[in-house]
Each structure stands twice: as structure tokens, then as C-alpha cells.
Coordinates of C-alpha atoms and ligand atoms in Angstrom, one line a residue:
M1 CA -0.1 0.0 0.0
P2 CA 1.6 3.3 -0.8
A3 CA 1.9 6.0 1.8
L4 CA -1.1 8.3 1.7
T5 CA 0.4 11.2 3.6
K6 CA 3.6 12.4 5.0
N7 CA 2.4 11.7 8.7
E8 CA 4.0 8.6 9.8
K9 CA 1.4 7.9 12.7
L10 CA -1.3 8.6 10.3
N11 CA 0.2 6.1 7.7
N12 CA 0.7 3.4 10.3
W13 CA -2.8 3.9 11.5
I14 CA -4.5 3.7 7.8
K15 CA -2.3 0.7 7.0
E16 CA -3.4 -1.1 10.3
T17 CA -7.1 -0.3 9.9
A18 CA -7.0 -1.6 6.5
E19 CA -5.5 -4.7 7.4
M20 CA -8.0 -5.2 9.9
C21 CA -11.1 -3.9 7.9
R22 CA -10.2 -5.3 4.6
P23 CA -11.6 -2.5 2.5
D24 CA -11.7 -2.9 -1.6
D25 CA -10.3 0.4 -1.9
I26 CA -8.8 3.3 0.0
Y27 CA -9.6 7.0 -0.5
L28 CA -7.9 10.1 1.2
C29 CA -10.6 13.0 1.2
N30 CA -9.7 16.7 0.4
G31 CA -13.1 18.3 0.8
T32 CA -13.5 19.6 -2.6
K33 CA -16.9 20.1 -4.4
E34 CA -15.8 17.5 -7.0
E35 CA -15.6 15.0 -4.0
Y36 CA -18.8 15.8 -2.6
N37 CA -20.4 15.2 -5.9
L38 CA -18.7 11.9 -6.5
M39 CA -20.1 10.8 -3.2
I40 CA -23.5 12.0 -4.2
E41 CA -23.2 10.2 -7.5
K42 CA -22.5 7.0 -5.6
L43 CA -25.1 7.4 -3.1
K44 CA -27.8 8.1 -5.7
A45 CA -26.6 5.0 -7.7
S46 CA -27.1 2.9 -4.8
G47 CA -30.5 4.5 -4.1
S48 CA -29.4 6.1 -0.9
A49 CA -29.7 9.6 -1.8
I50 CA -33.0 10.9 -3.3
P51 CA -32.6 14.1 -5.0
L52 CA -34.9 17.0 -4.2
K53 CA -36.8 18.7 -6.9
K54 CA -37.5 21.7 -4.9
R55 CA -34.1 22.4 -3.4
P56 CA -30.9 22.6 -5.5
N57 CA -28.2 20.2 -4.4
S58 CA -30.2 18.8 -1.7
Y59 CA -31.0 15.2 -1.0
L60 CA -33.1 13.0 1.3
F61 CA -31.8 9.8 3.0
R62 CA -33.8 7.3 5.0
S63 CA -32.1 5.5 7.7
D64 CA -32.6 1.8 8.9
P65 CA -35.5 1.9 11.4
S66 CA -32.8 0.7 14.0
D67 CA -30.7 3.8 13.4
V68 CA -32.6 6.8 13.9
A69 CA -30.5 8.6 16.9
R70 CA -27.7 8.4 19.3
I71 CA -27.7 5.4 21.4
E72 CA -26.5 6.1 24.9
D73 CA -27.0 2.5 26.2
H74 CA -24.4 1.4 23.7
T75 CA -21.9 4.3 24.1
F76 CA -19.0 3.5 26.3
I77 CA -16.2 5.5 28.0
S78 CA -13.2 3.0 28.2
T79 CA -10.6 4.4 30.9
S80 CA -8.4 2.0 32.9
S81 CA -10.3 2.3 36.0
K82 CA -14.1 2.6 36.1
D83 CA -14.1 5.1 38.7
E84 CA -12.5 7.5 36.3
A85 CA -15.4 7.2 33.9
G86 CA -17.7 7.6 36.8
P87 CA -21.2 7.0 37.8
T88 CA -23.0 8.7 34.5
N89 CA -21.1 6.7 32.1
N90 CA -21.1 3.0 30.5
W91 CA -17.7 1.6 31.3
I92 CA -15.9 -1.4 29.9
D93 CA -12.3 -2.4 30.4
P94 CA -10.1 -1.0 27.3
V95 CA -8.5 -4.5 26.9
E96 CA -12.0 -6.3 26.9
L97 CA -13.6 -3.6 24.8
K98 CA -11.0 -3.6 22.0
N99 CA -10.9 -7.2 21.9
T100 CA -14.6 -7.4 21.1
M101 CA -14.4 -4.3 18.8
K102 CA -11.6 -5.8 16.7
N103 CA -13.6 -9.0 16.3
L104 CA -16.3 -7.0 14.9
Y105 CA -14.1 -4.6 12.7
K106 CA -12.5 -7.7 11.1
G107 CA -13.4 -7.6 7.6
C108 CA -16.1 -5.3 8.2
M109 CA -15.2 -2.9 5.2
K110 CA -15.2 -5.9 2.5
G111 CA -16.9 -4.9 -0.5
R112 CA -16.7 -1.1 0.2
T113 CA -14.1 1.8 0.1
M114 CA -12.5 2.9 3.2
Y115 CA -12.4 6.8 3.3
V116 CA -9.9 8.8 5.3
I117 CA -11.4 12.0 6.3
P118 CA -8.9 14.6 7.7
F119 CA -10.8 17.5 9.2
S120 CA -10.5 20.4 11.5
M121 CA -12.6 21.1 14.6
G122 CA -12.7 24.9 14.6
P123 CA -11.0 27.2 12.1
V124 CA -8.0 25.6 10.7
G125 CA -4.9 27.0 12.6
S126 CA -6.7 28.6 15.7
P127 CA -5.3 28.1 18.8
I128 CA -8.5 26.6 20.1
S129 CA -8.9 24.2 17.2
K130 CA -8.2 20.5 17.0
I131 CA -7.3 17.9 14.2
G132 CA -9.1 14.8 13.7
V133 CA -8.9 11.9 11.1
E134 CA -12.1 9.8 10.6
I135 CA -11.8 6.5 8.9
T136 CA -15.2 5.6 7.7
D137 CA -16.7 3.4 5.3
S138 CA -19.7 5.5 4.5
P139 CA -20.2 8.0 1.8
Y140 CA -23.1 9.6 3.7
V141 CA -20.6 10.2 6.6
V142 CA -18.0 11.6 4.1
I143 CA -20.6 14.2 2.8
S144 CA -21.9 15.0 6.2
M145 CA -18.2 15.6 7.6
H146 CA -17.9 18.0 4.4
V147 CA -20.7 20.0 5.9
M148 CA -20.1 19.5 9.7
T149 CA -16.5 19.9 9.8
R150 CA -13.6 21.5 7.9
V151 CA -12.3 19.1 5.6
S152 CA -9.6 20.4 3.3
S153 CA -6.0 20.2 1.9
R154 CA -4.9 22.6 4.5
V155 CA -5.5 20.0 7.0
I156 CA -3.6 17.3 5.0
E157 CA -0.8 20.1 4.8
L158 CA -0.7 20.6 8.5
L159 CA -0.8 16.6 9.0
N160 CA 2.0 16.2 6.5
A161 CA 4.1 18.7 8.5
G162 CA 3.8 16.7 11.4
E163 CA 0.6 18.0 13.5
D164 CA -1.0 15.5 15.7
F165 CA -4.5 14.3 15.4
I166 CA -7.1 12.5 17.0
P167 CA -8.1 9.1 15.3
C168 CA -11.7 8.4 15.0
L169 CA -12.5 4.9 13.5
H170 CA -16.1 4.3 12.3
S171 CA -17.5 1.3 10.3
I172 CA -21.4 1.0 9.6
G173 CA -20.5 -2.8 10.3
A174 CA -22.1 -4.0 7.0
P175 CA -19.5 -5.9 4.7
L176 CA -20.7 -6.8 1.2
D177 CA -20.1 -10.2 -0.2
K178 CA -19.2 -10.2 -3.9
G179 CA -22.3 -9.7 -6.2
Q180 CA -24.5 -8.7 -3.0
T181 CA -26.5 -5.6 -3.6
D182 CA -26.5 -2.8 -0.9
V183 CA -29.4 -1.8 1.0
Q184 CA -30.4 1.8 1.4
W185 CA -29.1 2.6 4.8
P186 CA -26.4 -0.4 5.8
C187 CA -25.8 -1.0 9.4
A188 CA -25.2 -3.3 11.8
P189 CA -28.1 -4.6 14.3
I190 CA -28.7 -2.9 17.3
E191 CA -26.7 -5.5 19.8
K192 CA -23.4 -4.9 17.5
K193 CA -23.8 -1.3 17.4
Y194 CA -20.8 0.4 19.9
I195 CA -19.8 4.0 20.1
S196 CA -16.6 3.8 22.3
H197 CA -14.1 6.4 23.6
F198 CA -10.8 5.9 25.1
P199 CA -10.2 9.2 26.4
E200 CA -6.9 8.3 28.0
E201 CA -5.2 7.9 24.6
N202 CA -7.7 10.3 22.7
L203 CA -9.1 7.5 20.6
I204 CA -12.7 6.9 19.2
W205 CA -13.9 3.6 17.8
S206 CA -17.6 3.6 16.4
Y207 CA -19.3 0.5 15.0
G208 CA -22.6 -0.4 13.6
S209 CA -24.3 2.8 13.2
G210 CA -24.4 5.4 10.6
Y211 CA -26.7 8.1 12.2
G212 CA -25.8 11.5 13.5
G213 CA -23.6 11.6 16.9
N214 CA -23.0 7.8 16.2
A215 CA -21.0 8.2 12.9
L216 CA -20.0 12.0 12.5
L217 CA -17.2 11.5 15.0
G218 CA -16.2 15.0 15.0
K219 CA -19.3 16.0 16.8
K220 CA -20.2 14.3 20.0
C221 CA -17.5 12.0 20.2
L222 CA -14.5 14.2 19.5
G223 CA -16.3 17.8 19.8
L224 CA -17.6 16.8 23.5
R225 CA -16.5 13.4 24.8
I226 CA -12.7 13.5 23.9
A227 CA -12.5 17.2 24.2
S228 CA -14.1 17.3 27.5
A229 CA -11.2 15.3 29.1
I230 CA -8.6 17.2 27.2
A231 CA -10.2 20.4 28.5
R232 CA -10.0 19.2 32.1
R233 CA -6.4 18.3 31.7
E234 CA -5.4 21.5 29.7
G235 CA -7.6 24.0 31.8
W236 CA -10.3 25.0 29.3
M237 CA -14.0 23.9 28.6
A238 CA -15.8 21.9 25.9
E239 CA -19.4 22.5 26.5
H240 CA -22.8 21.3 25.1
M241 CA -23.8 24.8 24.2
V242 CA -25.2 27.2 21.7
I243 CA -23.1 30.7 21.2
L244 CA -25.1 33.8 20.3
R245 CA -24.2 37.5 20.0
L246 CA -27.1 39.8 21.2
T247 CA -26.8 43.5 20.2
N248 CA -29.1 46.0 22.0
P249 CA -30.5 49.2 20.6
E250 CA -27.7 51.3 21.6
G251 CA -25.3 48.9 19.8
K252 CA -23.7 47.1 22.7
Q253 CA -22.9 43.3 22.2
Y254 CA -23.4 40.5 24.6
H255 CA -22.3 37.0 24.0
I256 CA -24.2 34.2 25.4
A257 CA -23.5 30.5 25.8
A258 CA -26.5 28.3 26.6
A259 CA -26.3 24.5 27.6
F260 CA -29.8 22.8 26.9
P261 CA -29.9 18.8 26.7
S262 CA -30.4 17.4 23.1
A263 CA -33.5 18.6 21.3
C264 CA -34.4 21.2 23.9
G265 CA -33.8 24.6 22.0
K266 CA -30.1 25.0 21.2
T267 CA -30.6 25.6 17.3
N268 CA -33.8 27.6 18.0
L269 CA -32.1 29.9 20.3
A270 CA -28.8 30.1 18.4
M271 CA -30.6 31.8 15.3
M272 CA -33.8 33.5 16.7
L273 CA -35.2 36.7 15.6
P274 CA -35.9 38.7 18.7
S275 CA -39.4 39.7 19.1
V276 CA -38.2 42.8 21.5
K277 CA -37.9 45.9 19.3
G278 CA -34.3 47.0 18.4
W279 CA -32.4 43.9 19.8
K280 CA -30.4 41.8 17.1
C281 CA -29.4 38.0 17.4
E282 CA -26.5 36.5 15.6
C283 CA -25.7 32.8 15.5
I284 CA -22.0 31.6 16.2
G285 CA -22.9 28.0 16.9
D286 CA -25.8 25.7 17.6
D287 CA -24.4 22.9 19.5
I288 CA -20.8 22.9 20.9
A289 CA -18.8 25.7 22.6
W290 CA -15.0 25.4 23.2
M291 CA -14.0 27.9 25.6
K292 CA -10.5 29.0 26.9
I293 CA -9.7 32.0 29.1
G294 CA -7.6 34.7 27.0
A295 CA -4.9 37.2 27.8
D296 CA -7.4 39.7 29.3
G297 CA -8.8 37.1 31.6
R298 CA -12.2 36.5 30.0
L299 CA -13.5 33.5 28.7
Y300 CA -13.5 33.1 25.0
A301 CA -15.7 30.7 22.9
I302 CA -15.4 29.2 19.6
N303 CA -17.9 27.0 17.7
P304 CA -15.8 24.0 16.5
E305 CA -18.2 23.2 13.9
S306 CA -18.9 24.4 10.6
G307 CA -22.7 23.2 10.0
F308 CA -25.9 22.6 11.8
F309 CA -27.2 18.9 12.1
G310 CA -30.6 20.3 13.4
V311 CA -33.8 18.7 14.5
A312 CA -36.4 19.3 11.4
T313 CA -39.5 18.4 13.4
G314 CA -41.2 21.6 14.7
T315 CA -39.0 23.9 12.3
S316 CA -41.3 26.4 10.5
Y317 CA -41.3 29.8 9.3
D318 CA -43.2 30.7 12.3
T319 CA -40.9 29.1 14.9
N320 CA -37.3 29.3 13.3
P321 CA -37.4 31.4 9.8
M322 CA -33.6 31.8 10.0
A323 CA -33.3 27.7 9.9
M324 CA -35.8 27.7 7.3
D325 CA -33.9 30.1 5.2
T326 CA -30.9 28.0 5.7
L327 CA -32.3 25.1 4.3
K328 CA -32.9 26.3 0.7
E329 CA -30.0 24.4 -0.9
N330 CA -27.0 22.3 -0.3
V331 CA -28.9 20.4 2.6
I332 CA -28.8 16.6 3.7
F333 CA -32.1 15.7 4.9
T334 CA -32.4 12.4 6.9
N335 CA -35.7 10.7 7.9
C336 CA -38.1 13.5 6.8
A337 CA -40.9 12.7 4.6
L338 CA -41.1 13.1 0.9
T339 CA -43.9 15.1 -0.9
D340 CA -45.2 14.4 -4.3
D341 CA -43.6 17.2 -5.9
G342 CA -40.3 16.6 -4.6
D343 CA -39.8 18.5 -1.4
V344 CA -39.3 17.5 2.2
W345 CA -41.9 17.5 4.8
W346 CA -42.0 17.1 8.6
E347 CA -44.7 17.5 11.3
G348 CA -44.9 21.4 12.4
I349 CA -43.3 22.6 8.9
N350 CA -46.5 24.4 8.2
D351 CA -50.3 24.2 8.6
D352 CA -51.2 22.4 5.5
V353 CA -50.6 18.6 5.9
P354 CA -50.4 17.1 2.3
S355 CA -53.0 14.5 1.6
H356 CA -50.1 12.2 0.4
L357 CA -46.5 11.7 1.2
I358 CA -44.0 9.1 1.4
D359 CA -43.0 8.8 5.1
W360 CA -39.4 8.4 6.4
K361 CA -39.6 4.4 6.2
G362 CA -40.5 5.0 2.5
Q363 CA -44.0 4.1 2.7
D364 CA -47.1 5.9 1.4
W365 CA -48.7 8.2 4.2
T366 CA -51.8 10.2 4.2
P367 CA -53.3 12.3 7.1
E368 CA -55.3 8.9 8.3
S369 CA -51.9 6.9 8.4
K370 CA -50.8 5.9 11.8
G371 CA -47.5 7.4 13.1
D372 CA -45.4 10.4 12.1
A373 CA -44.7 11.0 8.4
A374 CA -41.2 12.4 9.5
H375 CA -39.3 10.5 12.3
P376 CA -39.3 12.7 15.3
N377 CA -35.4 13.0 15.3
A378 CA -35.5 13.8 11.4
R379 CA -32.6 16.2 10.9
F380 CA -31.0 18.5 8.5
T381 CA -27.3 19.1 7.7
A382 CA -26.6 22.4 6.6
P383 CA -23.4 24.7 6.3
A384 CA -23.3 27.3 8.9
S385 CA -22.3 29.8 6.3
Q386 CA -25.8 29.6 4.8
C387 CA -27.6 31.0 7.9
P388 CA -28.8 34.6 7.1
V389 CA -27.9 35.7 10.7
I390 CA -24.5 33.9 11.0
C391 CA -22.3 36.4 12.9
K392 CA -19.3 38.0 10.7
D393 CA -17.1 36.5 13.7
W394 CA -18.3 33.1 13.8
E395 CA -14.9 31.9 12.3
N396 CA -12.8 34.3 14.3
P397 CA -10.0 32.0 15.5
N398 CA -9.7 34.0 18.9
G399 CA -13.5 33.3 19.5
V400 CA -15.8 35.7 21.4
P401 CA -15.9 36.7 25.0
I402 CA -18.8 35.1 27.0
D403 CA -20.6 37.2 29.2
I404 CA -23.6 35.1 30.3
F405 CA -24.1 31.3 30.6
I406 CA -27.5 29.8 30.4
F407 CA -28.7 26.3 31.7
G408 CA -32.1 25.0 31.2
G409 CA -34.3 22.0 30.1
R410 CA -37.6 20.6 29.5
R411 CA -39.6 20.8 32.5
S412 CA -43.3 20.7 32.1
S413 CA -43.8 21.8 35.9
V414 CA -41.9 23.4 38.7
V415 CA -39.2 25.4 37.1
P416 CA -40.1 29.1 36.2
L417 CA -39.3 30.8 33.0
V418 CA -36.1 32.5 34.2
Y419 CA -34.2 33.3 37.2
E420 CA -30.5 34.1 37.9
A421 CA -28.1 32.4 40.3
F422 CA -26.8 34.1 43.2
S423 CA -23.1 33.4 42.6
W424 CA -20.7 31.3 40.5
D425 CA -21.0 28.5 42.9
H426 CA -24.9 28.6 42.9
G427 CA -24.9 28.8 39.2
V428 CA -22.6 25.7 39.1
F429 CA -25.0 24.2 41.4
L430 CA -28.0 25.0 39.1
G431 CA -26.0 23.4 36.2
A432 CA -25.1 20.3 38.3
T433 CA -28.7 19.8 38.9
A434 CA -30.4 20.6 35.9
A435 CA -33.1 18.0 35.0
S436 CA -35.0 17.6 31.7
E437 CA -37.7 15.3 30.0
T438 CA -35.9 12.9 27.6
T439 CA -36.4 13.5 23.9
F440 CA -36.2 11.6 20.6
A441 CA -32.5 12.6 20.2
N442 CA -31.5 9.4 22.0
I443 CA -32.9 5.9 21.4
G444 CA -34.6 5.1 24.8
E445 CA -37.7 6.3 26.7
V446 CA -39.0 9.9 25.9
G447 CA -40.6 12.4 28.2
S448 CA -39.0 10.8 31.5
L449 CA -37.4 13.4 33.9
R450 CA -33.6 12.9 34.6
R451 CA -30.8 14.9 36.0
D452 CA -28.8 16.0 33.0
P453 CA -25.9 18.2 34.5
F454 CA -24.7 20.9 32.3
A455 CA -26.8 19.2 29.5
M456 CA -23.4 17.1 29.6
K457 CA -24.7 13.6 31.1
P458 CA -24.2 11.8 27.6
F459 CA -21.0 13.7 26.6
C460 CA -18.9 14.1 29.8
S461 CA -16.2 11.3 29.3
Y462 CA -14.8 11.7 32.8
N463 CA -16.2 11.3 36.3
M464 CA -18.9 13.9 36.6
G465 CA -17.8 14.9 40.2
D466 CA -14.7 15.8 38.9
Y467 CA -16.2 17.9 36.1
F468 CA -18.3 19.9 38.7
Q469 CA -14.9 20.7 40.4
H470 CA -13.7 21.6 37.1
W471 CA -16.3 24.2 36.7
L472 CA -15.6 25.6 40.2
N473 CA -11.9 25.7 39.4
M474 CA -12.7 27.8 36.0
G475 CA -14.9 30.2 38.2
D476 CA -11.9 30.7 40.6
R477 CA -9.7 31.4 37.6
L478 CA -12.1 34.0 36.0
G479 CA -12.8 35.7 39.3
S480 CA -14.8 38.8 38.6
K481 CA -14.7 38.2 34.8
A482 CA -16.7 35.0 35.0
P483 CA -19.8 35.1 33.0
R484 CA -23.3 35.6 34.9
I485 CA -25.2 32.6 35.2
F486 CA -29.1 32.2 34.6
Y487 CA -31.2 29.2 34.3
V488 CA -34.4 29.1 31.9
N489 CA -37.4 26.6 31.2
W490 CA -39.2 27.5 27.8
F491 CA -41.5 24.4 28.3
R492 CA -43.5 25.0 31.5
K493 CA -47.2 23.6 30.9
N494 CA -50.5 24.5 32.1
H495 CA -52.9 22.0 33.4
D496 CA -54.2 21.3 29.8
G497 CA -50.8 20.4 28.7
R498 CA -50.3 23.6 26.8
F499 CA -47.1 25.4 26.8
L500 CA -47.6 28.6 29.0
W501 CA -44.9 30.5 27.1
P502 CA -44.7 31.2 23.5
G503 CA -41.0 30.5 23.2
F504 CA -38.8 31.0 20.2
S505 CA -38.6 34.6 19.2
D506 CA -40.2 35.7 22.6
N507 CA -37.2 33.9 24.4
S508 CA -35.4 37.2 23.4
R509 CA -37.4 38.7 26.4
A510 CA -35.7 36.6 28.8
L511 CA -32.3 37.2 27.3
K512 CA -32.8 41.0 27.3
W513 CA -33.5 40.7 30.9
M514 CA -30.1 39.0 31.6
C515 CA -28.4 41.8 29.6
E516 CA -30.3 44.4 31.6
R517 CA -29.3 42.5 34.9
I518 CA -25.6 42.6 34.1
D519 CA -25.8 46.2 33.2
G520 CA -27.6 46.9 36.6
K521 CA -30.5 48.3 34.7
V522 CA -33.1 46.0 36.3
G523 CA -33.7 44.8 39.8
A524 CA -34.4 41.3 40.9
K525 CA -36.3 39.9 43.9
K526 CA -34.7 37.2 45.9
S527 CA -36.4 33.8 45.9
A528 CA -35.5 30.2 47.6
I529 CA -34.2 29.2 44.1
G530 CA -32.6 32.2 42.8
L531 CA -33.1 35.9 41.5
L532 CA -36.4 36.5 39.7
P533 CA -37.7 39.3 37.6
V534 CA -39.2 42.1 39.6
D535 CA -42.7 43.7 38.0
R536 CA -42.1 45.0 34.5
G537 CA -38.5 43.8 34.7
L538 CA -39.2 41.3 32.1
D539 CA -40.0 43.2 28.9
L540 CA -43.7 41.7 27.7
N541 CA -44.8 44.5 25.4
G542 CA -47.0 43.2 22.8
I543 CA -47.0 39.5 24.0
G544 CA -50.4 39.2 24.9
L545 CA -50.1 36.7 27.9
S546 CA -52.8 37.2 30.7
P547 CA -51.4 38.1 34.3
K548 CA -52.7 35.0 35.4
N549 CA -50.8 33.0 32.8
M550 CA -47.5 34.7 33.8
E551 CA -48.1 34.5 37.3
E552 CA -48.4 30.4 36.7
L553 CA -45.1 30.6 34.3
M554 CA -43.1 32.6 37.0
E555 CA -44.4 30.4 40.3
V556 CA -42.1 29.2 42.8
D557 CA -44.0 26.4 44.7
L558 CA -42.1 26.0 47.9
K559 CA -43.9 22.5 48.3
E560 CA -42.8 21.3 44.8
W561 CA -39.2 22.6 45.2
K562 CA -38.9 20.9 48.4
A563 CA -39.9 17.8 46.9
E564 CA -36.6 18.4 44.7
I565 CA -34.3 18.0 47.5
P566 CA -34.5 14.3 48.3
D567 CA -33.9 13.5 44.4
I568 CA -31.0 15.9 44.2
E569 CA -29.6 14.1 47.4
K570 CA -30.0 10.8 45.6
H571 CA -28.4 12.5 42.3
F572 CA -25.3 13.9 44.2
A573 CA -24.9 10.8 46.3
V574 CA -23.6 8.8 43.5
F575 CA -20.6 10.8 43.0
G576 CA -19.6 10.0 46.8
N577 CA -16.3 11.8 47.8
R578 CA -15.9 13.2 44.0
L579 CA -18.7 15.5 44.8
P580 CA -17.2 18.9 45.7
E581 CA -17.9 20.2 49.2
R582 CA -18.8 23.6 47.7
L583 CA -21.9 21.7 45.9
K584 CA -22.9 20.1 49.2
K585 CA -22.9 23.5 51.0
Q586 CA -25.2 24.9 47.9
L587 CA -27.7 22.0 48.4
K588 CA -27.8 22.7 52.1
E589 CA -28.2 26.3 51.7
L590 CA -31.3 25.8 49.2
A591 CA -32.9 23.3 51.7
E592 CA -32.4 26.1 54.5
R593 CA -33.9 28.9 52.1
L594 CA -36.8 26.5 51.3
G595 CA -37.4 26.1 55.0
Ligands
GTP1 P1 -30.0 19.1 19.4 O1 -29.6 19.3 18.1 O2 -30.4 17.5 19.8 O3 -28.8 19.2 20.4 O4 -31.1 19.8 19.9 P2 -31.4 21.5 20.3 O5 -31.1 21.6 21.7 O6 -30.7 22.3 19.0 O7 -32.9 21.5 20.1 P3 -33.7 22.5 18.7 O8 -33.6 23.8 18.9 O9 -33.6 21.5 17.5 O10 -35.2 22.2 19.1 C1 -35.8 20.7 19.4 C2 -37.3 20.8 19.5 O11 -37.7 21.9 20.4 C3 -38.0 21.5 18.0 O12 -38.8 20.7 17.6 C4 -38.2 22.8 18.3 O13 -39.2 23.2 17.7 C5 -38.5 22.8 20.0 N1 -38.3 24.0 20.7 C6 -37.2 24.9 20.5 N2 -37.3 26.1 21.1 C7 -38.5 26.0 21.9 C8 -39.2 26.9 22.5 O14 -38.9 28.0 22.8 N3 -40.6 26.7 22.8 C9 -41.2 25.4 22.5 N4 -42.4 25.0 22.8 N5 -40.6 24.3 21.7 C10 -39.2 24.7 21.4
SPV2 C1 -27.7 15.6 20.3 O1 -28.2 14.6 20.5 O2 -27.4 16.4 21.1 C2 -27.4 16.1 18.7 C3 -27.7 15.3 17.9 O3 -26.7 17.3 18.5 S1 -26.5 14.0 17.5 O4 -25.4 14.7 16.5 O5 -27.0 12.8 16.9 O6 -25.7 13.8 19.0
MN3 MN1 -26.9 18.5 20.6

């Protein structure tokens, strides 16, 4: 086999992988348009890519019904000791896991091409960026990585110059025998799917799934799981956060980073059109933030990705017009429904439900059909540069200085619309105890309440107790330059099960309150759980919500909150002596305030 690059570690890894996986061919990717088109031709020929008449250069893919989302039950953090992975991760001993997976990888690429994808997370050459190389046997992964990461000859040049990289091995786990025709979405059965991470050696091994975070290894696997471990070692932060810039009518800029669990509103917040007059929102990132302390002592954030892998369901010109305008061309759609005139459709896209569709499983669908036309976790993959409100600084290698952190989640009860933490430690406590109802973004139960600290439960690759301490340490280093911390809940419901808050562009009202809090322009009243808006502090001009509705939305019911205490105690107990004393103190103080 000829050496593909001038990077010895990379060449050796390619060679070893080829010997193990036995592909028919090896192809080194360079990220060009021609390469993208070549992959598309291949995917069209195999019947995987369905061209959309209504959207130039856009294609629909339908996954296997077993392969529709991340699979936390099959996601592993393999560290030398179980304690290092901690109680929130699935752990398998590295020797055992590698043995199991090597057996799976043996000959797994037969009949297929092995693609080598060099990519940069973050602008090429930024001091915060990292290089990865994904080996995959899926051309769908190749085109998706083109959109979601920076695949280019410049990355190959850096590798040739000896730059290190994070190896990300991926196979769909579906070898082809001679003469065997391929299926539309090849993958391995659920019991053979493994999404494995070896954070002590910066290594990712994924097998059996072709979907989203299981297969586009730059995203959750590198961008959060491996990056969170590196960030702790090196003293920075890798978080499941949107990054946005808000500008007030006087032209003052605020940079906000918000952590919500999967399918809880990050993409929508990131590119919102504010309903409050004179305020502007610009998108920097919609899913991941990498943050380092700058020379001036402030915290600077970059978006390591270059595209959006966003939830389609519910996206419409009413809820997220900027996303809709991002999706006009050059988009990869997965598990959406197909209209008779060659466009995509999903539940919530508009008010007219077509009389006939092809559903995400490829079956005829009419409004009388059982089940959804689009899968609830149907997604679009689109270049961030196509977003009409993408910030001019979104690729600034130095990042943007963060003023505000927001935590939140889906809580149909208990948690009010917005409140502020008393202090950094209290804010870390809010992050550490965040709870949210589970969503379709993971294969498993939907709608069950769970603690999802910092929206990082599925993504923190080391002991979460140490992760809490890392947050405390970052606050100590940032001191008075630390971002202020807030908590939000867009999802509180009334007794009929309807959302109390209109959400989306009206979320700008909560953001405006936060900016005015940090400028000292509005007061707040102290409650047991944090600082709440005082009357008229929250701009509700033109929103048309009844006072009773607002009261329900903002209510802090002490009885309900007292009932949270034993659950938080249980949640904290699993961390044993890794739980920072400072968080125990916060819990004690909350209990005292609740009386
Ligand atoms: P991941 O990509 O999985 O990390 O999700 P995300 O956090 O980016 O969530 P996203 O913005 O895609 O929203 C998920 C779902 O929640 C979509 O169906 C949205 O329409 C809905 N949603 C987002 N924001 C709001 C809101 O303010 N109110 C209501 N009611 N729904 C919202
Ligand atoms: C999430 O689940 O948080 C996502 C989608 O952003 S995936 O890329 O599949 O992880
Ligand atoms: Mn996400």
C-alpha cells in the first residue's frame, strides 16, 4: 500500500486499519466540491440519496429503523479504571472492549471503500482548534463531515508537517459479499452497535451505526467526549452549548452561551429573531462551545463545527425562520417525509398537511395513517455559512468573549421561565442539578425526567464529580470576569398540557432581562431558588399573555421545590467523595432557604 500522507502516525494507522477492516479501496478525502459530487453520484446510484426537485443540490436519506438517533445504552467510556469514567457513563475495560470491537472490525469493510477524512474542529490554525482524522466506510458520513467540519487540503498539509491528530475509526458494520446488492442504509443490528471512547489515549472507535452523533465522529465523540477530557487536563472547557451574539438598540454586544439537553432548543435559540424591538441576535454556533481564558482574563468561545445537524420536526417559518432560510439549498435531509412534488416535509413545518406523502420509512402516508410522516428525530445537515444571521465573527480564531451562561431543560412543571444564580457557585449548582424530560435525540424512553448536569450527561467522558470541580476551578480562575449564570425553562405547561410560554422569538425577552441584569438596569427579587424578575423587569410588550398565565409561568411553589431536595440528594450521592464540598454547601443552603 502506498503511503497516503507524510504523517507517519497517520500512515501507520491507515495501514493497520485497512489490514483489520479489509476494504476494497482506500480514498483520502480533500473536501472539494468535486469530491462531494462524486460521493453524491455514488449515493444516488445505490439508491441512498433521493434528489429533491424543490431544493438545489439537496438530498433526502432514509435510515434503517434501528438507526435513528444516538444510542446512549451503547455508548462507552473506556478508561483504565471504572471510577475515572464515573457513575454517569457506561464503562468497559479497554482491553476487553478493544477485543470485542476488533472482532467486529475484522473484515467489516469488505466490498466497500475506506475513506480517510482529515478534518479540523474549529477554524484551521486557531489556537483552540483540533485536528481529527475519521476513517469510515460510509459515503454519507463523508458528505456530512464535509458540511459539519472543515475537511480540506490545508488540514492534510498540517498533518504532512507533522501535526498530531485524534484518530476516529468508524464502520457501519455491513460488509458486502461479491455480487451482493447494497441496502439503502446499511448498518449493523442494534446489539452490535458500539460507540466507544478511550479518553486516556484520545481515541474513538464507533461501529454499527451510520446516524448523527454515532457516526459523524467530530461532533459528540470528539467535540464533546474526547474534548471534555482534554479540556480538563489543559484547563479549558468543551460544552454542549449554543453561542450567540445579542446586540441592544444602543449597539452594545453581549455574548451568550447556553446549555440545553439534546432537542431542548439550542438551534432555535442560536438563530432566533428577537421579538423585542431594536434587539438583534446573531448565530455563532448551535451545539458545541470550546472555551479558553484569554490574555485579558475573560472566557473566549469558538464553535468547533461548521454546519448544523438540526432537528427538523417543529422547524417552520413561524418558529425558526432563519433555519428555514438556511435550508434552501445544499442540504442533507435524513428521515424527513417526501412530498409528491419532490420536497421534504415534517410535522410542524406548516399548517397544511399534504394529502399524500412518502414517510420516513419509504411507505405511502396520508393524514389517516398511523404514526408520524417524518421521524421525530429527523434532521437537516446544512452549512452554517448559509444561515442569514450567521455572525461575521463566527470563524474568528480567537473566539468571542462570553458574558452570560444559561442552563435549562424541558420541565413541564416546577421550574419558572427565568431566574438568575446568586453567585458562580450557585450557578454551578444549577448546572449540576439541571433536570430535563428525555427526547427523541436518544434511542430510549422519551419524556421521562432525568438529571442531565450541564446538558452533558451523555457527553462528559470523565467522572462527573470531577467535572463539577472543573467548573468551580474555572470560576476561581475567572474571578470577577466570570460570565453571570441564569436558568431558563421554555417548556412549562398549564393544566391542559399546553405550553405557558410562546417561546422561540419571545425567548429574547428573557435574554434582554439577563443583559439588563448584568448592566444593573433592572432589579431582581430574591427567592429560595434564585433571583427572579421584578414586576415589569421582563419586557412583555405586545406579547399578549394574561397576568394569570404569567403568574403560573413564574411561580416558585415551595412545596414542589422541597420535593426536589431528596431527588437532588440521590443524584449527588452517586458521586461519593468526588462531589465537591462547595456543591454540598449549595444544596444545604437551598434546603435552608426552602425552610
Ligand atoms: P440537539 O440538536 O439535539 O442538541 O437539539 P437542540 O437543543 O438544538 O434543540 P432544537 O432547537 O432543535 O429544538 C428541539 C425541538 O424543540 C424542536 O422541535 C423545536 O421546535 C422545539 N423548541 C425549540 N425551542 C422552543 C421553545 O422556545 N418553545 C417550544 N415550545 N419548543 C421549542
Ligand atoms: C444531540 O443529540 O445532542 C445532537 C444530535 O446534537 S447528535 O449529533 O446525533 O448527537
Ligand atoms: Mn446536541
